mmCIF file of C-alpha atoms in Angstrom:
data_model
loop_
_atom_site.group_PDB
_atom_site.id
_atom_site.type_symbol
_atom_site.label_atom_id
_atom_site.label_comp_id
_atom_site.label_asym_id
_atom_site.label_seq_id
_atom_site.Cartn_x
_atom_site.Cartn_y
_atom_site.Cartn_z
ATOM 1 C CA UNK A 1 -22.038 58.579 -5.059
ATOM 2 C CA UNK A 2 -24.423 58.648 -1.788
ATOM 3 C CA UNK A 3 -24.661 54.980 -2.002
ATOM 4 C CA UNK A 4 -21.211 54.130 -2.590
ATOM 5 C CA UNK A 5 -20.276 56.105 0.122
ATOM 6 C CA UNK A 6 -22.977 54.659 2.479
ATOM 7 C CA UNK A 7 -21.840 51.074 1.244
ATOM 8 C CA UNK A 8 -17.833 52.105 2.272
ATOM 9 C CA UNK A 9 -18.780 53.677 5.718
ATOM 10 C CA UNK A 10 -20.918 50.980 6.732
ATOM 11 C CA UNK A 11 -18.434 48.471 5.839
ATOM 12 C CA UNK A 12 -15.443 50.569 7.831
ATOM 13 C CA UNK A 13 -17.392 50.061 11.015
ATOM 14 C CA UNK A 14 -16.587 46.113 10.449
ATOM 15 C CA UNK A 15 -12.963 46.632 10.271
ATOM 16 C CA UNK A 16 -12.171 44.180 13.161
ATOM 17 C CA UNK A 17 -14.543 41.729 11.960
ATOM 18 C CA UNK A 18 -12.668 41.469 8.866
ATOM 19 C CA UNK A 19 -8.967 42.258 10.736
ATOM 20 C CA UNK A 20 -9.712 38.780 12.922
ATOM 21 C CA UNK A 21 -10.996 36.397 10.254
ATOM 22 C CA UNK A 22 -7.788 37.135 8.702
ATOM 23 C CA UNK A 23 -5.696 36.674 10.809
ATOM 24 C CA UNK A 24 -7.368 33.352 11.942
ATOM 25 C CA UNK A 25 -7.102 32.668 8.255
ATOM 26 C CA UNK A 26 -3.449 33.090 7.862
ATOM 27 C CA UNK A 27 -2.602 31.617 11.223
ATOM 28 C CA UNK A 28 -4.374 28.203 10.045
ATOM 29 C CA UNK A 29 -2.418 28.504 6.874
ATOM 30 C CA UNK A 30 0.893 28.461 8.604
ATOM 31 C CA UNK A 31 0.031 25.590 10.976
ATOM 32 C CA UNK A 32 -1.156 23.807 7.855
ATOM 33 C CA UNK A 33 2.154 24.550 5.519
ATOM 34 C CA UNK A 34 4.335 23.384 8.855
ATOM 35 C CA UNK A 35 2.650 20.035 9.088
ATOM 36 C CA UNK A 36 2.819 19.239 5.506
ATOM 37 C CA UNK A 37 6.440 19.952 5.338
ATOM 38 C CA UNK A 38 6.843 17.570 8.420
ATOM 39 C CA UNK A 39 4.634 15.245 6.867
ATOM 40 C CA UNK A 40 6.539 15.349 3.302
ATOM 41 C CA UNK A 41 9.826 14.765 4.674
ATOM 42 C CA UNK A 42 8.451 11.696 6.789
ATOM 43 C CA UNK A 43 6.212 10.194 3.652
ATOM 44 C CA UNK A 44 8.944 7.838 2.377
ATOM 45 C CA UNK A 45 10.702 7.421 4.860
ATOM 46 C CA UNK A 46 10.987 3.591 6.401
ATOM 47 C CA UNK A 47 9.280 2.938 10.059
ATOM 48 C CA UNK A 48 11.288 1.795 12.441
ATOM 49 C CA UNK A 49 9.372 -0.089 15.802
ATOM 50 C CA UNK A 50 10.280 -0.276 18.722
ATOM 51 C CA UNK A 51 10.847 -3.934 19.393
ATOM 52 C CA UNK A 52 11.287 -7.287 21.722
ATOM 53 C CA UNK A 53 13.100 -9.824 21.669
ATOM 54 C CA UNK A 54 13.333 -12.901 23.459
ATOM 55 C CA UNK A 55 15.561 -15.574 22.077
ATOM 56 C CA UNK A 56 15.166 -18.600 23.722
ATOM 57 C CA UNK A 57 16.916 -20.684 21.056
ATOM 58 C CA UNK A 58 20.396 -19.095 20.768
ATOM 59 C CA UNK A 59 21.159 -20.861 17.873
ATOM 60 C CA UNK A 60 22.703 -19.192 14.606
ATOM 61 C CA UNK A 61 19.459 -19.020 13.193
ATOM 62 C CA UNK A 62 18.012 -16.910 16.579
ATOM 63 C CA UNK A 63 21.310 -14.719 16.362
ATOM 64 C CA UNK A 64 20.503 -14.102 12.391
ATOM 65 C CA UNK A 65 17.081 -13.460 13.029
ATOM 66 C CA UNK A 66 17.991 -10.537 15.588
ATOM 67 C CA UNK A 67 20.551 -8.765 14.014
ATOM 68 C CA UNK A 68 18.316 -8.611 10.477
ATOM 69 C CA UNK A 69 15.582 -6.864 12.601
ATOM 70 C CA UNK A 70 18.257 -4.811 14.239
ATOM 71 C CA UNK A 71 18.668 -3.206 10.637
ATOM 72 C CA UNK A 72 14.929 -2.369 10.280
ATOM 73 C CA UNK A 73 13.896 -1.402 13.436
ATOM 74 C CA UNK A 74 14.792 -0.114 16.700
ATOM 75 C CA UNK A 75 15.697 -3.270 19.890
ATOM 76 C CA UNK A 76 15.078 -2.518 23.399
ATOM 77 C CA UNK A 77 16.903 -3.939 26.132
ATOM 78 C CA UNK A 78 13.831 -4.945 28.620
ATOM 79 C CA UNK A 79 14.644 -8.457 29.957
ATOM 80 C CA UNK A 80 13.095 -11.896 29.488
ATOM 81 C CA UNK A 81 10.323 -11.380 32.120
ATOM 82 C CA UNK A 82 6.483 -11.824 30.704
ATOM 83 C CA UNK A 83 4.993 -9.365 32.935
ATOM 84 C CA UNK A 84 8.033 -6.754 32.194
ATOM 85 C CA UNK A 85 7.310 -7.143 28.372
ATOM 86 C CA UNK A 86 3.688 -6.948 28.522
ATOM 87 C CA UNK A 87 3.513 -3.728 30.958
ATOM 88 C CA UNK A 88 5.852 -2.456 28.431
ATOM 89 C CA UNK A 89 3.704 -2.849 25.450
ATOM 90 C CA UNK A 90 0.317 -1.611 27.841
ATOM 91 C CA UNK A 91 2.112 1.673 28.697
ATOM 92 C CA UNK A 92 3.693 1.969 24.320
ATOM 93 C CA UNK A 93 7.291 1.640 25.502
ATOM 94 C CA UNK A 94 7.600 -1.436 22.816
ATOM 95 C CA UNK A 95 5.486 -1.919 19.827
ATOM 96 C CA UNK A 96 5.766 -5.484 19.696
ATOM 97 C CA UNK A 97 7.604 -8.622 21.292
ATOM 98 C CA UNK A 98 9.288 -11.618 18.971
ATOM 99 C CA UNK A 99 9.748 -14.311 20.889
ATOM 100 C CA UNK A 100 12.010 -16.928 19.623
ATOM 101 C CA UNK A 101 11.768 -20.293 20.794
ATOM 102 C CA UNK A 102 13.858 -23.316 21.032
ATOM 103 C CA UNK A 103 14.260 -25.209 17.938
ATOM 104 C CA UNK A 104 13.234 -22.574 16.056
ATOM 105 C CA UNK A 105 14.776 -24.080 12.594
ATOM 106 C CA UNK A 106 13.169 -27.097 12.844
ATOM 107 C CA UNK A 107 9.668 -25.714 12.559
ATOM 108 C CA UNK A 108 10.551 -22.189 11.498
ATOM 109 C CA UNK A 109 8.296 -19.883 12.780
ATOM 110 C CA UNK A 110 8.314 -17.336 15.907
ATOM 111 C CA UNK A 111 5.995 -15.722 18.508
ATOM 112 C CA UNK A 112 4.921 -12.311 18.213
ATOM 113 C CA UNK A 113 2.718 -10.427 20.766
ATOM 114 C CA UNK A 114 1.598 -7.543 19.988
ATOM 115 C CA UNK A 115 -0.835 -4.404 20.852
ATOM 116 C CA UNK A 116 -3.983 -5.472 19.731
ATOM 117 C CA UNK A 117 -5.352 -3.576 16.487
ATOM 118 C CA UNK A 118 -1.657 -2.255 15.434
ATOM 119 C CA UNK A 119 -1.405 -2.510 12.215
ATOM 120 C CA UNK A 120 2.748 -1.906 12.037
ATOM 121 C CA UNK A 121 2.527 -5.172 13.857
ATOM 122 C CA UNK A 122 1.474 -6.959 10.466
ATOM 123 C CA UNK A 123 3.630 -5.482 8.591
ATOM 124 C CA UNK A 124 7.025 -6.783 11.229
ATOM 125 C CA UNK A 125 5.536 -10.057 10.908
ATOM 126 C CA UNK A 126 5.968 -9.967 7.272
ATOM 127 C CA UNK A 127 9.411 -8.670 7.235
ATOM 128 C CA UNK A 128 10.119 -11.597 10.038
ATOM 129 C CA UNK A 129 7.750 -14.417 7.464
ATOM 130 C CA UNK A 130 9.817 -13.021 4.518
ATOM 131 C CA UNK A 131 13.676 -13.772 6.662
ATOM 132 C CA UNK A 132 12.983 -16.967 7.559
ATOM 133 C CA UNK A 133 11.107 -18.536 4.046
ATOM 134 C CA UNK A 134 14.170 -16.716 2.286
ATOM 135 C CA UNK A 135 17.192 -18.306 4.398
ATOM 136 C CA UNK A 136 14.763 -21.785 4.538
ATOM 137 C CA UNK A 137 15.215 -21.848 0.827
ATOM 138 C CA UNK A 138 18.525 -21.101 0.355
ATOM 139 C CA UNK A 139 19.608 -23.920 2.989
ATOM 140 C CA UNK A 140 17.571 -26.148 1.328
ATOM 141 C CA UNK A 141 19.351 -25.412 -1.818
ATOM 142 C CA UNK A 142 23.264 -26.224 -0.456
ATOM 143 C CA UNK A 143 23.676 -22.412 1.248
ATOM 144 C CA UNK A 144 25.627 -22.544 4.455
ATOM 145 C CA UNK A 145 23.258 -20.625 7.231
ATOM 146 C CA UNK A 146 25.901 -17.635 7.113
ATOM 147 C CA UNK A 147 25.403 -17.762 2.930
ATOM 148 C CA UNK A 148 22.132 -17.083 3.450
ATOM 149 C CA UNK A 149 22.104 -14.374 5.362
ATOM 150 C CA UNK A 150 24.716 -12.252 3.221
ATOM 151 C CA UNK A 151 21.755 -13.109 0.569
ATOM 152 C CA UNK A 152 19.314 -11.745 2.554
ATOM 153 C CA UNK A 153 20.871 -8.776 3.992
ATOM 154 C CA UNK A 154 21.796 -8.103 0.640
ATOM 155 C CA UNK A 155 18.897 -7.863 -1.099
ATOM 156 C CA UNK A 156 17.721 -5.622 1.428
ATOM 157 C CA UNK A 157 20.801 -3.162 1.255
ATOM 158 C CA UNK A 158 19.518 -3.305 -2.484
ATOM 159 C CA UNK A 159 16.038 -1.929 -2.230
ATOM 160 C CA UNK A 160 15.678 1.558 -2.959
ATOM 161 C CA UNK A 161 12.670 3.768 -3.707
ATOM 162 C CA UNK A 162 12.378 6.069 -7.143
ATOM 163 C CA UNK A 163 9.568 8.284 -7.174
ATOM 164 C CA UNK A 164 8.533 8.888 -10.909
ATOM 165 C CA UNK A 165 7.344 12.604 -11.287
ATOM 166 C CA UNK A 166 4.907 11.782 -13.476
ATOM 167 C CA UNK A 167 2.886 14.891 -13.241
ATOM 168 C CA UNK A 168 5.612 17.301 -13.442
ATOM 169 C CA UNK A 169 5.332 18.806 -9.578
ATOM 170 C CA UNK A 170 7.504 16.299 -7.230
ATOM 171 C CA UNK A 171 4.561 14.924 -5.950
ATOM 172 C CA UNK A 172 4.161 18.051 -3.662
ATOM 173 C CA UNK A 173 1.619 20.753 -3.380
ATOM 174 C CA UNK A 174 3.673 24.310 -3.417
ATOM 175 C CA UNK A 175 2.262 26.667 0.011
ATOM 176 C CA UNK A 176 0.212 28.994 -1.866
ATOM 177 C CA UNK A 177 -2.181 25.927 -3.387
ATOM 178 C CA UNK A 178 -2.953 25.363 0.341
ATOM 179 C CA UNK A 179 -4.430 29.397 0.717
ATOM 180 C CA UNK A 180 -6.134 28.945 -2.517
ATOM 181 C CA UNK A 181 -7.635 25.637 -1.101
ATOM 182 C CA UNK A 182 -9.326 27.634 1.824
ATOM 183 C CA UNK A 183 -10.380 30.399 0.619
ATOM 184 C CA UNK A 184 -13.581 29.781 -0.510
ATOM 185 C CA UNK A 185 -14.686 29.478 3.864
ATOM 186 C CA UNK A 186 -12.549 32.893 4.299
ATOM 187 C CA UNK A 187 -14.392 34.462 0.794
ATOM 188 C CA UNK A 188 -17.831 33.527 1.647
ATOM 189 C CA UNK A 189 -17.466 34.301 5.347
ATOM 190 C CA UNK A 190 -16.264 37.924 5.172
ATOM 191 C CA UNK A 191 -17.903 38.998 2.343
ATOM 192 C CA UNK A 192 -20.958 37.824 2.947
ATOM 193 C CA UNK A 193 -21.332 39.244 5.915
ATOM 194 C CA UNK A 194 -19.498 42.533 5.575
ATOM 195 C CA UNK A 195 -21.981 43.302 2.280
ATOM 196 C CA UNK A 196 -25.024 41.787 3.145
ATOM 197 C CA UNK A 197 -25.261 44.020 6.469
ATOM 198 C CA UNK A 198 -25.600 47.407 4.717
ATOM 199 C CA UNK A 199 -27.082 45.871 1.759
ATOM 200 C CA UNK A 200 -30.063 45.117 4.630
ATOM 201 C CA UNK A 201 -29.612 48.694 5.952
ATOM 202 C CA UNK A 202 -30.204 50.104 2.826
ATOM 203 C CA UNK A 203 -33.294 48.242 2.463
ATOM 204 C CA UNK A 204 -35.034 49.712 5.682
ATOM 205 C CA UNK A 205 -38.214 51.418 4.717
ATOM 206 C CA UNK A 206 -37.413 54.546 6.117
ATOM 207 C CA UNK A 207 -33.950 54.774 4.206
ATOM 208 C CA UNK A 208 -35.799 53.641 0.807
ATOM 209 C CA UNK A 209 -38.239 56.450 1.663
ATOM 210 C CA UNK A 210 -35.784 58.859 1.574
ATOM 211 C CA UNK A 211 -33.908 57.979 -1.521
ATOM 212 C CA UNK A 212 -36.739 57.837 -3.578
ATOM 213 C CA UNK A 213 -37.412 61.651 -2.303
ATOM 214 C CA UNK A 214 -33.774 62.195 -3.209
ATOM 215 C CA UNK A 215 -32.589 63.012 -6.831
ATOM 216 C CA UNK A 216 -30.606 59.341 -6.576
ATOM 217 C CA UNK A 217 -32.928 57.923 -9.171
ATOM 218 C CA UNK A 218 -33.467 54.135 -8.443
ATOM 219 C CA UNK A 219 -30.939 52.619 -11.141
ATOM 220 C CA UNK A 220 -28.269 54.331 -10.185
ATOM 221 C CA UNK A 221 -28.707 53.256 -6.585
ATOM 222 C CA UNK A 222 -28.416 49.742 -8.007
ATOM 223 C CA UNK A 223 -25.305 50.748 -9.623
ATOM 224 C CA UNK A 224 -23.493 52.367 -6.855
ATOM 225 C CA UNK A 225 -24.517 49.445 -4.577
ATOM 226 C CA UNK A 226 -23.138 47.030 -7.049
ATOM 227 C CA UNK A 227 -19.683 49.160 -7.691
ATOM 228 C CA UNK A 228 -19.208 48.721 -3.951
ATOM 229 C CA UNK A 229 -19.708 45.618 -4.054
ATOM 230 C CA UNK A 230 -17.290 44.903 -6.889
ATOM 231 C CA UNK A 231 -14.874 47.768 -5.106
ATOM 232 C CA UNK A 232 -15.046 45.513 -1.824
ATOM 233 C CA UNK A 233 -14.372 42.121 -3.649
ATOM 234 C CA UNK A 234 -11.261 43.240 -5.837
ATOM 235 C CA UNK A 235 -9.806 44.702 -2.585
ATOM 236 C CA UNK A 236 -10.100 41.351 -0.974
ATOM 237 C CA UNK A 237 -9.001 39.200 -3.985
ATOM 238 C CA UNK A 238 -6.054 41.747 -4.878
ATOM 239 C CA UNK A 239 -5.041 40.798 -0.524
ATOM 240 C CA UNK A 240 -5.249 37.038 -0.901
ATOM 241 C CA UNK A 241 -3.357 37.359 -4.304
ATOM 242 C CA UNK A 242 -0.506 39.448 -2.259
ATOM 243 C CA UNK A 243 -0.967 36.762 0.822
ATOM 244 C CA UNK A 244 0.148 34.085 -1.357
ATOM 245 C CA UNK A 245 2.322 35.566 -2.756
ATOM 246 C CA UNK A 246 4.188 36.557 0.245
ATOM 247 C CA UNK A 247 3.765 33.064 1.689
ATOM 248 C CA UNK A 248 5.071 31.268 -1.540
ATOM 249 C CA UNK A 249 8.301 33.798 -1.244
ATOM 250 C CA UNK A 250 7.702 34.924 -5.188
ATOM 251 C CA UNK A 251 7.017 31.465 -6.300
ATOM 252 C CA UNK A 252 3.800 32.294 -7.091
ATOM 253 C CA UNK A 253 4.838 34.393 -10.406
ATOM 254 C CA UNK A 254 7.103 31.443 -11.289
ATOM 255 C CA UNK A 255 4.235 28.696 -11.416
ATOM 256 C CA UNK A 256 2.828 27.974 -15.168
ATOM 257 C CA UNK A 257 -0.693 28.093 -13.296
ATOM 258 C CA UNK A 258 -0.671 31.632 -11.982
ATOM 259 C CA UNK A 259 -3.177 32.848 -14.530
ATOM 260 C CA UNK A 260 -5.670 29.985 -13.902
ATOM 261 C CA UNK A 261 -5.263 30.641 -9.934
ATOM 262 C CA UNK A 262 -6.109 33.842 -10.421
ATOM 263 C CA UNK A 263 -8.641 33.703 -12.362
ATOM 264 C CA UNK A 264 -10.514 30.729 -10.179
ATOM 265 C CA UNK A 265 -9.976 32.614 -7.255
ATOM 266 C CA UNK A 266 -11.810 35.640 -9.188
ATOM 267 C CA UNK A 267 -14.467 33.860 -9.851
ATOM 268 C CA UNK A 268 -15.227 32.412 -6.087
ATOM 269 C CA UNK A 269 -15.035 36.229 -5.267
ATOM 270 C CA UNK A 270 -17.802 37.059 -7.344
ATOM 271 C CA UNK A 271 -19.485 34.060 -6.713
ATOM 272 C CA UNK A 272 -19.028 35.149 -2.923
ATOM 273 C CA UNK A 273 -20.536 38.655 -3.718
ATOM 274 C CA UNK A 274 -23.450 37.153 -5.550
ATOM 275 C CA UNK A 275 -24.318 34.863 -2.467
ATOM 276 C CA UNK A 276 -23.889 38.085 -0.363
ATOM 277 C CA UNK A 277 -26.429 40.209 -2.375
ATOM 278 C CA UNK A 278 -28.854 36.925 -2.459
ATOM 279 C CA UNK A 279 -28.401 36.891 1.774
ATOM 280 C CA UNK A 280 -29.005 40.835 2.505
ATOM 281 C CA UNK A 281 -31.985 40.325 -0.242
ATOM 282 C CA UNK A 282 -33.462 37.216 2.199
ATOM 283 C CA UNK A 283 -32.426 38.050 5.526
ATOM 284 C CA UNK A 284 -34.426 40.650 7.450
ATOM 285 C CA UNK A 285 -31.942 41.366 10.330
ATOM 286 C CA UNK A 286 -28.365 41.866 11.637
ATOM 287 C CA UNK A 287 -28.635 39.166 13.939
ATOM 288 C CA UNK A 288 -30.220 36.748 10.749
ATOM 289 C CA UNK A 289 -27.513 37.608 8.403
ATOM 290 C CA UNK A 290 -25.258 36.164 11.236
ATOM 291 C CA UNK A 291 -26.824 32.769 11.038
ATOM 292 C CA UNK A 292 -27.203 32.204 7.770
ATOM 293 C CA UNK A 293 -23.530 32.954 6.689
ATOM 294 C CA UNK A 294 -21.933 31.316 9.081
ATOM 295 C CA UNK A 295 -23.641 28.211 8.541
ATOM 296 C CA UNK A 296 -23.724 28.437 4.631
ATOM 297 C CA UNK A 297 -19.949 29.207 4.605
ATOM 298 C CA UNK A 298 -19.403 26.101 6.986
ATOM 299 C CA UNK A 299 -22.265 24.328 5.180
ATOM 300 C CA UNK A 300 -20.626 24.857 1.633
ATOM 301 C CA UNK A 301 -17.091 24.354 2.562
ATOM 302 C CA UNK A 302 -17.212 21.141 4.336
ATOM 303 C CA UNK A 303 -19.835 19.745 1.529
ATOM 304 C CA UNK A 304 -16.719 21.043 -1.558
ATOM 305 C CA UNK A 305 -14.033 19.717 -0.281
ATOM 306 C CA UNK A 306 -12.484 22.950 1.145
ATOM 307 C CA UNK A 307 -12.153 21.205 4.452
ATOM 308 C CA UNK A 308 -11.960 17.252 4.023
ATOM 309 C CA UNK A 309 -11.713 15.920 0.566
ATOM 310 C CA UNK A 310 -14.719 14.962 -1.583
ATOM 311 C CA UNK A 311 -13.244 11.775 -2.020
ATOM 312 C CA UNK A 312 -14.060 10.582 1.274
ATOM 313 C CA UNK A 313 -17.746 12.014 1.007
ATOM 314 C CA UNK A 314 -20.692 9.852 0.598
ATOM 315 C CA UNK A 315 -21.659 9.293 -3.512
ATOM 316 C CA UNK A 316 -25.419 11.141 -2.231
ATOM 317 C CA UNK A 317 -23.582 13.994 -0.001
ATOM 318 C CA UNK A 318 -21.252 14.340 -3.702
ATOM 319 C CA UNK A 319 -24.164 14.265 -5.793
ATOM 320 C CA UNK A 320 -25.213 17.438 -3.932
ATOM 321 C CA UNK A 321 -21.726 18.463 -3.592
ATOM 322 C CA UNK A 322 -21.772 19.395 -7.239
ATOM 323 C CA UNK A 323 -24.224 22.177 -7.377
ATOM 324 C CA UNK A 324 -22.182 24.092 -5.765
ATOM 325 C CA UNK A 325 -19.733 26.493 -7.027
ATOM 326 C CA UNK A 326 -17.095 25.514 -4.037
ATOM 327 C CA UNK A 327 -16.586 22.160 -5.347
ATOM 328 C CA UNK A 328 -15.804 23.041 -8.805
ATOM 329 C CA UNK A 329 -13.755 25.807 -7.427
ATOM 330 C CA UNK A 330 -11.740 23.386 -5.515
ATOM 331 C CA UNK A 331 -11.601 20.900 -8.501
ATOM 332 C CA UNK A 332 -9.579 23.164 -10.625
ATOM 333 C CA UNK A 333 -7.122 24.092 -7.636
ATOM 334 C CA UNK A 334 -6.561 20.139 -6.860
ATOM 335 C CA UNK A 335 -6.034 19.623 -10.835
ATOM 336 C CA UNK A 336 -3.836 22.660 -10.545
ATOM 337 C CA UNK A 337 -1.737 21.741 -7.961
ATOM 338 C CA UNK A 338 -1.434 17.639 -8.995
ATOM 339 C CA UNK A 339 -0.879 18.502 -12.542
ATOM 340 C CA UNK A 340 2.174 20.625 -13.926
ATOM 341 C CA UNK A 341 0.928 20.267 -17.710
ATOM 342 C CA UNK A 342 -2.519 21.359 -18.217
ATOM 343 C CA UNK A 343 -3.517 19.461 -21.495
ATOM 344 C CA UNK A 344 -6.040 20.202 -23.719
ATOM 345 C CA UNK A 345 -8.547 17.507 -21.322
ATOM 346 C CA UNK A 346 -7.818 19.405 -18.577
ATOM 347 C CA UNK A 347 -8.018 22.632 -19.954
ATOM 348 C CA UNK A 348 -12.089 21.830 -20.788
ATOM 349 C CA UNK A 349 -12.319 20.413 -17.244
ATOM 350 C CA UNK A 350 -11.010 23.958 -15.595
ATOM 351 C CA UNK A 351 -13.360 25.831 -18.313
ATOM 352 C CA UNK A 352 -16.264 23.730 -17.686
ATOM 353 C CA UNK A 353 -15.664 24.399 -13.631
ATOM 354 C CA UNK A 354 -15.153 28.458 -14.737
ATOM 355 C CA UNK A 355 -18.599 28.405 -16.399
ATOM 356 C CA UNK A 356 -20.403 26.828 -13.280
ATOM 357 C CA UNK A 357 -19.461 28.918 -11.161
ATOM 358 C CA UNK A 358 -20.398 31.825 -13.310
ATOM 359 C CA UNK A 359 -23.764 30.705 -13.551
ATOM 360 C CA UNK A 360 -24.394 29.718 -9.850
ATOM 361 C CA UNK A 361 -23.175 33.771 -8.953
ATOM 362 C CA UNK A 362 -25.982 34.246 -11.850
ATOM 363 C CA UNK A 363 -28.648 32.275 -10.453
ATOM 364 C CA UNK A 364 -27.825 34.076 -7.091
ATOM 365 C CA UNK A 365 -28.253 37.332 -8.548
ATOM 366 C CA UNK A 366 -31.874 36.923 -10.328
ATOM 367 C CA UNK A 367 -32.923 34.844 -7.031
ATOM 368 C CA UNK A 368 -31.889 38.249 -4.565
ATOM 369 C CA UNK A 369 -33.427 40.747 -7.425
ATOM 370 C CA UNK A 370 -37.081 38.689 -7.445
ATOM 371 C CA UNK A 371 -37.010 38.714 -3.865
ATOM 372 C CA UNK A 372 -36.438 42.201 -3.627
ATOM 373 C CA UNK A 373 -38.528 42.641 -5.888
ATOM 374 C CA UNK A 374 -41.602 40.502 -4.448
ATOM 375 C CA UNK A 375 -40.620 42.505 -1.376
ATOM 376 C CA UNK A 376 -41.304 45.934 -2.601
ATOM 377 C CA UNK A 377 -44.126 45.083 -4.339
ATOM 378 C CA UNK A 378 -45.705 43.639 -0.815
ATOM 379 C CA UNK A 379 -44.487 46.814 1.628
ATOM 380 C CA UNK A 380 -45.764 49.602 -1.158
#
């Protein structure tokens, strides 16, 4: 096992390399699970601005007007002055200003000044459109102004939100989804680099010239180097399995996708190892191998959707998108994680995705053995 040895040792000496992309790795992940927590809790949650209000009227309607945008959002005390209110709104103390002005139920309508492009600021106007047209109506139709505010206000102690759960998972992605979603970068990045690098050792003419003097016959060189390989990527994939697990605190074994997650996030290792073998085939120096992982991890993960969605990539950049085993890897871990049923529709969809990636890590391999191949031909 000269080979597999050689493979090991070299890869030892990267240690750190591999110690700090981790740890970036899980670092990034716990940033990531805090903000969507904060960001779940806040999702439904009504806005409340930070308001104006000048009443220039004080009439019953004015008075009315105020306390149902008391309920919704949040008054501040600033005085009448326009240079006070608009310094306020230039340095974000207030959102928005309602000004009401005299007469105001005659014509029915208010002032609002707001900062320019905030798009809140539409939707206060509505809520302040949607008061006045309601209590309008219901004065025109024999309601006393106090009648039709106890209408109002109640129809808006009345609305409530129900979230259907539809697809069986609350609407919420659990943690581990979100270290399955980027591992792909993490995959490509380490192993690539960690494998190709003595992989392009081993290639060195002097180094060939000695194993061919050696009794390591040339196929079982291949096969040692490719048993380190595999050796190398089960290690890793067996660590991210026990990194999710840990994160998800056990939750892992309880999802009804645990097999599929595995089994995709097999599959990107090998397709990682395959991409690694076609790089040290290619590359013809330390310093090269550098270059062309980094960029092809970066390359690869921004272009599937491991880093912004593919939804918001252009329909040329997703045409492209799809050759590559990283977005089909990530479509069966979004269809995981949105879906709680996997029916028989899906189930094709996450075998179809299986079977690309198995033949891109295919098409990877036979690419790295004809260049090695063209290679050896051309030195000897």
């Amino acid at each position: 096992m000269t080979v597999f040895r050689g493979y090991l040792l070299i890869i030892k000496r990267n240690w750190g390399f591999i110690f700090i992309y981790t740890a970036l790795f899980l670092l990034t992940m716990l940033i990531i699970q805090g903000e969507t927590q904060k960001k779940e809790e806040k999702e439904f949650q009504r806005s409340r601005l930070k308001i104006a209000v000048v009443d220039e009227d004080g009439g019953i309607l004015a008075e009315g007007l105020t306390n149902y945008l008391a309920t919704l959002h949040e008054i501040t005390e600033i005085g009448n002055a326009e240079g006070t209110l608009l310094e306020a709104i230039y340095y974000g103390e207030i959102s928005s200003v309602i000004r009401i002005p005299r007469g105001v139920g005659e014509k029915w309508e208010v002032q609002l000044t707001k900062i320019p492009g905030y798009a809140e600021a539409d939707y206060l106007k509505q809520q302040i459109n949607l008061f006045l047209n309601q209590v309008q109506f219901c004065t025109e139709n024999g309601y006393s102004m106090q009648e039709a505010f106890a209408l109002v206000n109640q129809q808006l102690e009345e609305k409530s939100v129900r979230l259907l759960n539809l697809n069986g998972n609350q609407g919420k992605w659990e943690s581990y989804y979100y270290i399955f979603r980027f591992l792909p970068y993490l995959s490509i990045a380490v192993l690539c680099l960690i494998l190709s690098i003595p992989m392009n050792a081993y290639r060195k003419k002097e180094i060939r010239q000695r194993l061919q003097c050696s009794a390591v016959s040339l196929r079982r060189q291949t096969v040692e180097a490719m048993l380190a390989f595999l050796v190398v990527g089960i290690i890793f994939w067996a660590a991210m399995i026990g990194v999710a697990i840990i994160f998800s605190k056990n939750s892992f074994f309880e999802s009804p996708h645990a097999a599929y997650l595995a089994g995709n996030s097999f599959l990107m290792v090998l397709t990682s190892l395959a991409m690694a073998f076609l790089i040290g085939a290619v590359a013809e120096s330390e310093n090269v191998i550098n270059i062309i992982v980094n960029v092809t991890a970066l390359a690869v993960s921004f272009l599937g959707g491991v880093f912004t969605p593919t939804s918001v990539l252009d329909k040329g950049i997703l045409k492209f998108s799809r050759i590559l085993p990283v977005y089909w890897y990530e479509e069966v871990n979004n269809l995981l994680a949105g879906f709680r049923e996997i029916t028989p529709e899906r189930q094709s969809e996450i075998w179809k995705s299986f079977g690309i990636q198995c033949l891109f890590a295919a098409a990877c391999i036979s690419i790295g053995m004809a260049v090695l191949k063209i290679k050896e031909q051309k030195e000897d």
